PDB file of C-alpha atoms in Angstrom:
ATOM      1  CA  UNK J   1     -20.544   3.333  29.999  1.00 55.00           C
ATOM      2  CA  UNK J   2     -18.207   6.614  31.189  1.00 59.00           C
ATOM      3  CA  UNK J   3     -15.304   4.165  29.937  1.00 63.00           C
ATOM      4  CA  UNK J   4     -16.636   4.465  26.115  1.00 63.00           C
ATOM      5  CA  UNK J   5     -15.182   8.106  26.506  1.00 60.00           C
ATOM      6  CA  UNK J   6     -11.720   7.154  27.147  1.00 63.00           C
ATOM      7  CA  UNK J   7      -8.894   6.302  24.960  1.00 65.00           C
ATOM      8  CA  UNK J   8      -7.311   3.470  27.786  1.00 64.00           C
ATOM      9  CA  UNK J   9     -10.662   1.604  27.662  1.00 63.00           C
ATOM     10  CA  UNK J  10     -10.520   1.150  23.525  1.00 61.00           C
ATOM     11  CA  UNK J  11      -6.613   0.479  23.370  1.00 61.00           C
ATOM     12  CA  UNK J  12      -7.458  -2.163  25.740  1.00 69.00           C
ATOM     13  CA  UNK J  13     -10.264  -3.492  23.957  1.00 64.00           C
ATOM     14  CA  UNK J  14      -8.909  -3.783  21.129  1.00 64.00           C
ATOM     15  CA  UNK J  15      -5.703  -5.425  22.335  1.00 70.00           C
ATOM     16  CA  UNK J  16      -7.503  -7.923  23.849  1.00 73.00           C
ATOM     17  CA  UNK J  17      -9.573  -9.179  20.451  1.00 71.00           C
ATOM     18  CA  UNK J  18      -8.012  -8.586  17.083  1.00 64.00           C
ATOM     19  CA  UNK J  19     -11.179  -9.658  15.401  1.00 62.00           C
ATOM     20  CA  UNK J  20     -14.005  -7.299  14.097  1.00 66.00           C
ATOM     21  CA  UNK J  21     -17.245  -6.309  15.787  1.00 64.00           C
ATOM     22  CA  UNK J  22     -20.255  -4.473  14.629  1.00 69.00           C
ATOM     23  CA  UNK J  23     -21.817  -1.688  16.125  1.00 70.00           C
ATOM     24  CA  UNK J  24     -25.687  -2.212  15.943  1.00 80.00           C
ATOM     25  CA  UNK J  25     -26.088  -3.754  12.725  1.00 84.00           C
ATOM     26  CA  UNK J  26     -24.152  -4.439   9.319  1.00 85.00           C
ATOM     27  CA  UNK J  27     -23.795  -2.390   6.049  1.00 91.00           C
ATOM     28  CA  UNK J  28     -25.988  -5.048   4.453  1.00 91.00           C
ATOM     29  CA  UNK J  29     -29.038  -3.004   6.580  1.00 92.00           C
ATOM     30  CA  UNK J  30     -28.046   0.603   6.155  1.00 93.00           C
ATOM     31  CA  UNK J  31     -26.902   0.149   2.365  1.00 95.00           C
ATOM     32  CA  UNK J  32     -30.093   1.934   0.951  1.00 96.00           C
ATOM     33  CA  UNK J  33     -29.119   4.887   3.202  1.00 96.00           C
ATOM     34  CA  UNK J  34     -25.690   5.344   1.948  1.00 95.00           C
ATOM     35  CA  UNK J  35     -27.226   4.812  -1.408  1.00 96.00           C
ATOM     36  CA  UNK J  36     -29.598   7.614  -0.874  1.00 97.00           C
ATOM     37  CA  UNK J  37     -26.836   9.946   0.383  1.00 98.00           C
ATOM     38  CA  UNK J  38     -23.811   9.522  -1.466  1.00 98.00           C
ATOM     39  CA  UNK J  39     -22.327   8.763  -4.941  1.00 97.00           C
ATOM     40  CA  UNK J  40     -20.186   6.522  -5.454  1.00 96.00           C
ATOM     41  CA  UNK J  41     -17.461   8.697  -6.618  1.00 97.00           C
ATOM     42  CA  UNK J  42     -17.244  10.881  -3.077  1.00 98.00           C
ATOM     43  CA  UNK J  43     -14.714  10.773  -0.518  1.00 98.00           C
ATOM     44  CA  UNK J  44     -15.513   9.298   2.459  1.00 98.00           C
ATOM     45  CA  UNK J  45     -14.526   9.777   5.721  1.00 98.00           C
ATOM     46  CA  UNK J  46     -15.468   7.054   8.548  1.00 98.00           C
ATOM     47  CA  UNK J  47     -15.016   8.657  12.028  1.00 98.00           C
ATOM     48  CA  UNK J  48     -14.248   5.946  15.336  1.00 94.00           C
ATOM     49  CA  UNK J  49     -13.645   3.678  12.119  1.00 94.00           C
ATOM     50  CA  UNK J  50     -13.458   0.729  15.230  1.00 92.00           C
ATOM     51  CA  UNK J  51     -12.299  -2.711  13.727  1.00 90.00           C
ATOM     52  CA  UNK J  52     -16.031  -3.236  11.752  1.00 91.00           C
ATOM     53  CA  UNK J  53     -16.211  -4.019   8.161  1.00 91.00           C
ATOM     54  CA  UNK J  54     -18.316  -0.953   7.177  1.00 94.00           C
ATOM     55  CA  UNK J  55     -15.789   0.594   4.710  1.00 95.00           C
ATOM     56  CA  UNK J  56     -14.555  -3.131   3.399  1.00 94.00           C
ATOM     57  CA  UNK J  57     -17.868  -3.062   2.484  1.00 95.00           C
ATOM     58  CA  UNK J  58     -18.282   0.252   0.908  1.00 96.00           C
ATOM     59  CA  UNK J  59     -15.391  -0.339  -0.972  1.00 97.00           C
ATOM     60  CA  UNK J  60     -16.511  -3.576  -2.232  1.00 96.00           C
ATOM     61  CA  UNK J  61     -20.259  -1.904  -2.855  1.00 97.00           C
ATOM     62  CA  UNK J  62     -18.242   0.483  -5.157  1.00 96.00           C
ATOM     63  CA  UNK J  63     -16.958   3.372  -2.913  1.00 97.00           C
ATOM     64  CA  UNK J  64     -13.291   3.411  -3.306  1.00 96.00           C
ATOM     65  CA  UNK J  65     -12.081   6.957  -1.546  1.00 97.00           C
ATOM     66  CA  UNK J  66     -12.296   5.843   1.915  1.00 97.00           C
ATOM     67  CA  UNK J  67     -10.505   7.521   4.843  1.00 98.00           C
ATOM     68  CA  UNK J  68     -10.922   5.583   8.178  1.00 98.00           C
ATOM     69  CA  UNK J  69     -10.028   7.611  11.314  1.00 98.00           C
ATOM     70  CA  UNK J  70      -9.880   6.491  14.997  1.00 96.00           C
ATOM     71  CA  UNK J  71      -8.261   7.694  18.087  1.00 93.00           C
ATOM     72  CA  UNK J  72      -7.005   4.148  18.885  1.00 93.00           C
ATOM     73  CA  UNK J  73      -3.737   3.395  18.013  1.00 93.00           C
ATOM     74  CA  UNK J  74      -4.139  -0.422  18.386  1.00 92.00           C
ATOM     75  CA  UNK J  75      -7.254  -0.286  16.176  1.00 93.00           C
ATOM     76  CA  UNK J  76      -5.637   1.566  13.579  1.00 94.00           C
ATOM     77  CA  UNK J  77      -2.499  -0.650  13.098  1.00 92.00           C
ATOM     78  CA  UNK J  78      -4.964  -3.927  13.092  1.00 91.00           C
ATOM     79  CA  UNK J  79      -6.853  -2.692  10.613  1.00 92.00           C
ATOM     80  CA  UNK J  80      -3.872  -1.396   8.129  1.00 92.00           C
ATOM     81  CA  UNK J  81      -2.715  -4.836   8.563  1.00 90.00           C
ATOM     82  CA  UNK J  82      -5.811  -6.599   7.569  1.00 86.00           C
ATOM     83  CA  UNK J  83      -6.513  -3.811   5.042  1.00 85.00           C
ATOM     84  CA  UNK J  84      -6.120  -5.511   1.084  1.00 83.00           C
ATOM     85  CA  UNK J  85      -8.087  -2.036  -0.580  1.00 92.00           C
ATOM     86  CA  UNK J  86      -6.107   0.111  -2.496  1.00 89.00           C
ATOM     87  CA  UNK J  87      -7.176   3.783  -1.817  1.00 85.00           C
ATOM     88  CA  UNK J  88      -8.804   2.857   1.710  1.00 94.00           C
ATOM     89  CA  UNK J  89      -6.522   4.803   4.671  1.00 96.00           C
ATOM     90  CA  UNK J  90      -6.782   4.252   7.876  1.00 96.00           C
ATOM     91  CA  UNK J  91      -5.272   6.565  10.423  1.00 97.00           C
ATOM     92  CA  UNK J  92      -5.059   7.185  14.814  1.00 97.00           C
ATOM     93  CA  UNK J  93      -6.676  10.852  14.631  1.00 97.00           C
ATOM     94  CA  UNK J  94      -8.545  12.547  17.052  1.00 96.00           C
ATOM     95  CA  UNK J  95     -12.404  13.423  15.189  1.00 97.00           C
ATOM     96  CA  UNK J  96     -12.390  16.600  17.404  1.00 95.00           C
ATOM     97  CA  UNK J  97      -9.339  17.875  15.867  1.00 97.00           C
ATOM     98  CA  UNK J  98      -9.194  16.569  12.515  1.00 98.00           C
ATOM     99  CA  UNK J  99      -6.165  17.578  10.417  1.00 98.00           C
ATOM    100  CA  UNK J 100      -7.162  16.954   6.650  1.00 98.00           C
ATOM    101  CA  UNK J 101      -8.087  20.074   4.789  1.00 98.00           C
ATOM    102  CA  UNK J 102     -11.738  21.824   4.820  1.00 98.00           C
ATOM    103  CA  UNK J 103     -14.068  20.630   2.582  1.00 98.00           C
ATOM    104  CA  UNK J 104     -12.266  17.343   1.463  1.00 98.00           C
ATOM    105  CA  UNK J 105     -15.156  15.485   1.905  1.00 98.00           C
ATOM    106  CA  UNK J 106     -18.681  14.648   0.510  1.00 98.00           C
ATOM    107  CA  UNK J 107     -19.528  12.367   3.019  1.00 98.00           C
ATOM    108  CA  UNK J 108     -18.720  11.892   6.371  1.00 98.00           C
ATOM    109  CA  UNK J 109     -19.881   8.495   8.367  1.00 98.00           C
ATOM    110  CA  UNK J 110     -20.476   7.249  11.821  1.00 97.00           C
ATOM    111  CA  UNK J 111     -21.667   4.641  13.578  1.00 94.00           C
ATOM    112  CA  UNK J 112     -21.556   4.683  17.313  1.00 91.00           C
ATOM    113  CA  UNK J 113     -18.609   7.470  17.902  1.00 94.00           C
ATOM    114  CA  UNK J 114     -21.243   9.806  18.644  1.00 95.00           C
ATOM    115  CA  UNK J 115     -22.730   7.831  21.386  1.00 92.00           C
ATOM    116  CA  UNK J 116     -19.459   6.813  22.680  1.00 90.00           C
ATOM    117  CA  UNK J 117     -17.979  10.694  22.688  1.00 90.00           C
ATOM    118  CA  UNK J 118     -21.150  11.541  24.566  1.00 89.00           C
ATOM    119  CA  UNK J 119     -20.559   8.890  27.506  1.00 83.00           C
ATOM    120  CA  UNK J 120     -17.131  11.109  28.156  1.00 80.00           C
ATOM    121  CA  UNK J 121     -16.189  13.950  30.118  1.00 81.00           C
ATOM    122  CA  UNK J 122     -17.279  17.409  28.743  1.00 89.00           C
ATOM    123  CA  UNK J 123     -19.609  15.825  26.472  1.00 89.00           C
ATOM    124  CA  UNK J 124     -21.038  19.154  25.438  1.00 92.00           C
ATOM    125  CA  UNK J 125     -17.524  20.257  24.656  1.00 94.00           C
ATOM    126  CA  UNK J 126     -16.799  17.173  22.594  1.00 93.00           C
ATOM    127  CA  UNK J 127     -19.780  17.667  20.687  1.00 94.00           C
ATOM    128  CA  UNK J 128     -19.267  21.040  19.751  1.00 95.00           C
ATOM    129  CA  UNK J 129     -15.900  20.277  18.535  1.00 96.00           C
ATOM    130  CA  UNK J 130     -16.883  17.192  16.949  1.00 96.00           C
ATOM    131  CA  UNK J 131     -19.841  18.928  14.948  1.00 96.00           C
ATOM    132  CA  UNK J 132     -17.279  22.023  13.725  1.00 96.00           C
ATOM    133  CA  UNK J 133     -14.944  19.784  12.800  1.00 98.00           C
ATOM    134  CA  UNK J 134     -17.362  17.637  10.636  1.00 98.00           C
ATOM    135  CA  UNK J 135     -18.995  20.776   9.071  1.00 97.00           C
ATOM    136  CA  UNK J 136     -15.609  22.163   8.468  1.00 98.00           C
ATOM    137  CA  UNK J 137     -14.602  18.763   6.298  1.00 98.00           C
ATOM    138  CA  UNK J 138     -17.736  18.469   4.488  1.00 98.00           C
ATOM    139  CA  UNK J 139     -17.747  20.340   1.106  1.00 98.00           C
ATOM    140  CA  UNK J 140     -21.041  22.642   0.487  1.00 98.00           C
ATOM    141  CA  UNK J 141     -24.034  19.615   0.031  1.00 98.00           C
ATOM    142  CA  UNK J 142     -21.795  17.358   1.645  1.00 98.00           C
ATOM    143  CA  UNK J 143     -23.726  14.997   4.474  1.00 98.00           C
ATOM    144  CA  UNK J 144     -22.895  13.400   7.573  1.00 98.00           C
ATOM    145  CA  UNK J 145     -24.608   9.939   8.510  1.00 98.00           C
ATOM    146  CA  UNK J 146     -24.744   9.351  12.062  1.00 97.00           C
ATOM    147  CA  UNK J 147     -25.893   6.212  13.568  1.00 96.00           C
ATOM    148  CA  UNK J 148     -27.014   6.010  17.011  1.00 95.00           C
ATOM    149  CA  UNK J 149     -28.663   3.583  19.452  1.00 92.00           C
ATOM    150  CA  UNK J 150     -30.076   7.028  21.063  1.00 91.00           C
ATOM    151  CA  UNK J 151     -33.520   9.054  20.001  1.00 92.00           C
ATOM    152  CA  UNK J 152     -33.689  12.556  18.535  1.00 94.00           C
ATOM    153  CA  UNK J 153     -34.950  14.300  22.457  1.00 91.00           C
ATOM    154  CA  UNK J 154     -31.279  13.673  22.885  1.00 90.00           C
ATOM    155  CA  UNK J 155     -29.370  13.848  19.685  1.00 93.00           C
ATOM    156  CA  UNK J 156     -31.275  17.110  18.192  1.00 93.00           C
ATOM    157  CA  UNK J 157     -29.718  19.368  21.149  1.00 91.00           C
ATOM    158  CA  UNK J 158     -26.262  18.816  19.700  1.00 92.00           C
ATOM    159  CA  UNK J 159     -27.082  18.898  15.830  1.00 94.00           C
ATOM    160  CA  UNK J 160     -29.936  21.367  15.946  1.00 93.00           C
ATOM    161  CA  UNK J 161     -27.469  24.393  16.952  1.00 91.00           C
ATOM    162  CA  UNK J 162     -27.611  27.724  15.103  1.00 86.00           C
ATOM    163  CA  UNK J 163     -24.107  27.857  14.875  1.00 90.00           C
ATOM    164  CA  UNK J 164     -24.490  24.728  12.434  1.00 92.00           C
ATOM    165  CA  UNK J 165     -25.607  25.394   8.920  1.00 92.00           C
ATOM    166  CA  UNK J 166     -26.981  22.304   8.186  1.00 95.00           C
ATOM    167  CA  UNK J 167     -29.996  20.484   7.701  1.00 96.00           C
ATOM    168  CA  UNK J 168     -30.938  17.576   9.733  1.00 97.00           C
ATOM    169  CA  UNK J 169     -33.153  14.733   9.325  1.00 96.00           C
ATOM    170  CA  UNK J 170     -33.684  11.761  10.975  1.00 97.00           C
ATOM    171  CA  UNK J 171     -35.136   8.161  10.188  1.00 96.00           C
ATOM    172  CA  UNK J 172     -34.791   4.838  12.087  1.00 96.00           C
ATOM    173  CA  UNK J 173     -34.044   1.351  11.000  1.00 93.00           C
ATOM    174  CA  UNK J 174     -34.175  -2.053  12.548  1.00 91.00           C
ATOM    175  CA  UNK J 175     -31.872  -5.077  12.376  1.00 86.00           C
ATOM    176  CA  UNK J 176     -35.189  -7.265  12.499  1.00 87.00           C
ATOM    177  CA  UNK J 177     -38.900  -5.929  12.556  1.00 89.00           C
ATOM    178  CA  UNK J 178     -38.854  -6.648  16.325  1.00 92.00           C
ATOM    179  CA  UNK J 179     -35.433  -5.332  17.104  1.00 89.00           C
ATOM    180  CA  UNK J 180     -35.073  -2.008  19.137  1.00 89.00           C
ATOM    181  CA  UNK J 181     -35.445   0.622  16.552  1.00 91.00           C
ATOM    182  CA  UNK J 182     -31.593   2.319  15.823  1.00 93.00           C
ATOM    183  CA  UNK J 183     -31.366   6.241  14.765  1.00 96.00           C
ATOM    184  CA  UNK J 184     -29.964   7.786  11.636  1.00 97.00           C
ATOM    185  CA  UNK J 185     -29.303  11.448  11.322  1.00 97.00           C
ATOM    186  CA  UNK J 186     -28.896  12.782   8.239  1.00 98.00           C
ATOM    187  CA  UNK J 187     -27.147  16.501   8.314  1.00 97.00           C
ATOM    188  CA  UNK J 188     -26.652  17.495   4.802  1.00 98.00           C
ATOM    189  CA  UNK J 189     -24.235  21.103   5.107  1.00 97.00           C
TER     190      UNK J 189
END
Protein backbone atom coordinates (compact mmCIF):
# COMPACT_ATOMS: atom_id res chain seq x y z
CA UNK A 1 0.00 0.00 0.00
CA UNK A 2 3.43 2.42 0.03
CA UNK A 3 2.23 3.05 -3.73
CA UNK A 4 -1.09 4.97 -2.39
CA UNK A 5 1.59 7.69 -1.41
CA UNK A 6 2.83 8.35 -4.78
CA UNK A 7 1.68 10.52 -7.51
CA UNK A 8 3.00 7.76 -10.53
CA UNK A 9 0.77 5.07 -8.93
CA UNK A 10 -2.65 7.42 -9.22
CA UNK A 11 -1.74 8.96 -12.76
CA UNK A 12 -1.53 5.44 -13.70
CA UNK A 13 -4.60 4.38 -12.18
CA UNK A 14 -6.48 6.60 -13.38
CA UNK A 15 -5.25 6.36 -16.96
CA UNK A 16 -5.97 3.00 -17.03
CA UNK A 17 -10.01 3.34 -16.02
CA UNK A 18 -11.79 6.54 -16.85
CA UNK A 19 -14.78 5.41 -14.90
CA UNK A 20 -15.59 6.35 -11.19
CA UNK A 21 -14.90 4.37 -8.04
CA UNK A 22 -15.93 4.81 -4.50
CA UNK A 23 -13.89 4.87 -1.63
CA UNK A 24 -15.67 2.81 1.19
CA UNK A 25 -19.12 3.66 0.67
CA UNK A 26 -21.46 6.27 -1.22
CA UNK A 27 -22.85 9.74 -0.21
CA UNK A 28 -26.23 8.03 0.02
CA UNK A 29 -24.59 6.53 3.63
CA UNK A 30 -22.73 9.52 4.98
CA UNK A 31 -25.53 12.13 3.88
CA UNK A 32 -26.86 12.60 7.54
CA UNK A 33 -23.24 13.51 8.45
CA UNK A 34 -22.78 16.21 5.99
CA UNK A 35 -26.22 17.23 6.99
CA UNK A 36 -25.21 17.51 10.54
CA UNK A 37 -22.06 19.50 9.67
CA UNK A 38 -22.66 21.82 7.02
CA UNK A 39 -25.25 24.21 5.46
CA UNK A 40 -26.04 24.15 2.42
CA UNK A 41 -24.88 27.53 1.54
CA UNK A 42 -20.91 26.79 2.57
CA UNK A 43 -18.07 26.34 0.41
CA UNK A 44 -16.77 23.20 0.12
CA UNK A 45 -13.62 21.94 -0.47
CA UNK A 46 -13.13 18.04 -1.39
CA UNK A 47 -9.42 17.10 -0.89
CA UNK A 48 -7.94 13.72 -3.19
CA UNK A 49 -11.41 14.59 -4.94
CA UNK A 50 -10.41 10.91 -6.91
CA UNK A 51 -12.94 10.25 -9.84
CA UNK A 52 -16.07 9.37 -7.10
CA UNK A 53 -19.35 11.02 -7.34
CA UNK A 54 -19.30 12.54 -3.80
CA UNK A 55 -19.55 16.24 -4.87
CA UNK A 56 -22.04 15.32 -8.04
CA UNK A 57 -23.89 14.35 -5.30
CA UNK A 58 -23.58 17.20 -2.97
CA UNK A 59 -24.34 19.37 -5.61
CA UNK A 60 -27.37 17.61 -6.59
CA UNK A 61 -28.33 17.25 -2.57
CA UNK A 62 -28.21 21.13 -2.73
CA UNK A 63 -24.52 22.15 -2.10
CA UNK A 64 -23.51 24.16 -5.03
CA UNK A 65 -19.89 25.86 -3.94
CA UNK A 66 -17.83 22.91 -4.51
CA UNK A 67 -14.04 22.99 -5.03
CA UNK A 68 -12.56 19.52 -5.92
CA UNK A 69 -8.75 19.26 -5.51
CA UNK A 70 -6.39 16.35 -6.38
CA UNK A 71 -2.78 15.95 -7.04
CA UNK A 72 -3.52 13.85 -10.17
CA UNK A 73 -3.44 15.47 -13.23
CA UNK A 74 -5.24 12.67 -15.17
CA UNK A 75 -8.00 12.64 -12.53
CA UNK A 76 -8.52 16.18 -12.68
CA UNK A 77 -8.92 16.59 -16.51
CA UNK A 78 -11.47 13.38 -16.46
CA UNK A 79 -13.45 14.78 -14.15
CA UNK A 80 -13.68 18.55 -15.73
CA UNK A 81 -14.69 16.69 -18.70
CA UNK A 82 -17.46 14.73 -17.23
CA UNK A 83 -18.27 17.70 -14.96
CA UNK A 84 -22.10 19.29 -16.19
CA UNK A 85 -22.32 21.55 -12.51
CA UNK A 86 -22.03 25.02 -12.79
CA UNK A 87 -20.00 26.38 -9.77
CA UNK A 88 -18.28 22.84 -9.09
CA UNK A 89 -14.16 23.30 -9.84
CA UNK A 90 -12.02 20.85 -10.03
CA UNK A 91 -8.31 21.43 -9.94
CA UNK A 92 -4.47 19.19 -9.84
CA UNK A 93 -3.32 20.82 -6.37
CA UNK A 94 -1.21 19.49 -3.91
CA UNK A 95 -3.59 19.35 -0.24
CA UNK A 96 -0.22 19.96 1.58
CA UNK A 97 0.30 23.17 -0.09
CA UNK A 98 -2.94 24.50 -0.90
CA UNK A 99 -3.00 27.87 -2.70
CA UNK A 100 -6.63 29.34 -2.18
CA UNK A 101 -6.82 32.00 0.46
CA UNK A 102 -7.19 31.34 4.43
CA UNK A 103 -10.37 30.87 5.65
CA UNK A 104 -12.30 30.38 2.28
CA UNK A 105 -13.92 27.57 3.50
CA UNK A 106 -16.68 26.23 5.88
CA UNK A 107 -16.18 22.85 5.15
CA UNK A 108 -13.51 20.86 4.14
CA UNK A 109 -14.09 16.95 3.02
CA UNK A 110 -12.23 13.75 2.68
CA UNK A 111 -12.60 10.47 2.06
CA UNK A 112 -9.61 8.23 1.91
CA UNK A 113 -6.69 11.00 1.17
CA UNK A 114 -5.84 10.75 4.66
CA UNK A 115 -5.23 7.11 4.62
CA UNK A 116 -3.58 7.23 1.35
CA UNK A 117 -1.07 10.34 2.46
CA UNK A 118 -0.28 8.20 5.47
CA UNK A 119 0.88 5.00 3.36
CA UNK A 120 3.73 7.62 1.90
CA UNK A 121 7.05 8.62 2.77
CA UNK A 122 7.36 11.11 5.73
CA UNK A 123 3.95 10.42 6.72
CA UNK A 124 4.33 12.46 9.87
CA UNK A 125 5.52 15.30 7.71
CA UNK A 126 2.59 15.00 5.35
CA UNK A 127 0.29 15.08 8.08
CA UNK A 128 1.46 18.00 9.69
CA UNK A 129 1.31 19.89 6.55
CA UNK A 130 -1.86 18.48 5.56
CA UNK A 131 -3.59 19.39 9.01
CA UNK A 132 -2.06 23.30 8.81
CA UNK A 133 -3.10 23.59 5.62
CA UNK A 134 -6.75 22.44 6.35
CA UNK A 135 -6.95 24.60 9.56
CA UNK A 136 -5.52 27.44 7.67
CA UNK A 137 -8.60 27.15 4.89
CA UNK A 138 -11.28 26.60 7.29
CA UNK A 139 -12.98 29.86 8.48
CA UNK A 140 -13.45 30.11 12.51
CA UNK A 141 -16.41 27.08 13.14
CA UNK A 142 -15.51 25.74 9.97
CA UNK A 143 -15.18 21.59 10.06
CA UNK A 144 -13.27 19.07 8.37
CA UNK A 145 -14.91 15.52 7.68
CA UNK A 146 -12.47 12.88 7.36
CA UNK A 147 -13.30 9.44 6.39
CA UNK A 148 -11.10 6.65 7.10
CA UNK A 149 -11.00 2.83 6.93
CA UNK A 150 -8.48 3.31 10.07
CA UNK A 151 -9.49 3.59 14.07
CA UNK A 152 -8.91 6.61 16.31
CA UNK A 153 -5.39 4.66 18.27
CA UNK A 154 -4.08 5.75 14.93
CA UNK A 155 -5.83 8.75 13.57
CA UNK A 156 -6.00 10.81 17.07
CA UNK A 157 -1.98 11.12 17.09
CA UNK A 158 -2.18 13.32 14.01
CA UNK A 159 -5.46 15.38 14.81
CA UNK A 160 -5.12 15.49 18.57
CA UNK A 161 -1.91 17.93 18.35
CA UNK A 162 -1.71 21.08 20.47
CA UNK A 163 -0.59 22.98 17.74
CA UNK A 164 -4.23 22.36 16.25
CA UNK A 165 -7.04 24.42 17.63
CA UNK A 166 -9.68 22.30 16.92
CA UNK A 167 -12.05 20.03 18.28
CA UNK A 168 -12.28 16.51 17.27
CA UNK A 169 -14.83 13.93 17.39
CA UNK A 170 -15.24 10.80 16.02
CA UNK A 171 -18.21 8.36 15.07
CA UNK A 172 -18.30 5.27 12.78
CA UNK A 173 -20.67 4.13 10.14
CA UNK A 174 -21.24 0.98 8.20
CA UNK A 175 -22.11 0.30 4.56
CA UNK A 176 -24.30 -2.72 5.93
CA UNK A 177 -24.88 -3.69 9.71
CA UNK A 178 -22.28 -6.45 9.16
CA UNK A 179 -19.79 -4.49 7.17
CA UNK A 180 -16.37 -3.51 8.80
CA UNK A 181 -17.18 -0.44 10.71
CA UNK A 182 -15.53 2.90 8.63
CA UNK A 183 -14.27 6.11 10.79
CA UNK A 184 -15.44 9.69 10.65
CA UNK A 185 -13.59 12.48 12.29
CA UNK A 186 -15.18 15.42 12.83
CA UNK A 187 -12.60 18.52 13.62
CA UNK A 188 -14.67 21.55 13.89
CA UNK A 189 -11.74 24.76 14.07
Amino acid sequence: MSHYGKIGYWDERYSEKDTSFEWYFPYSIIRPIFHEYVQPESRILQIGCGNSHVADDLFDDGFHHISNIDISEVVVEQMRRHNRREGMTYEKMDVRHLTYPSEAFEAVIDKGTVDAIVCGEDKDLAMAELAHEVLRVLTPGGVFICISCVEPAYRFKYFQRVEFPWTVRHTTIRKEPNAEPRHVYIMIK
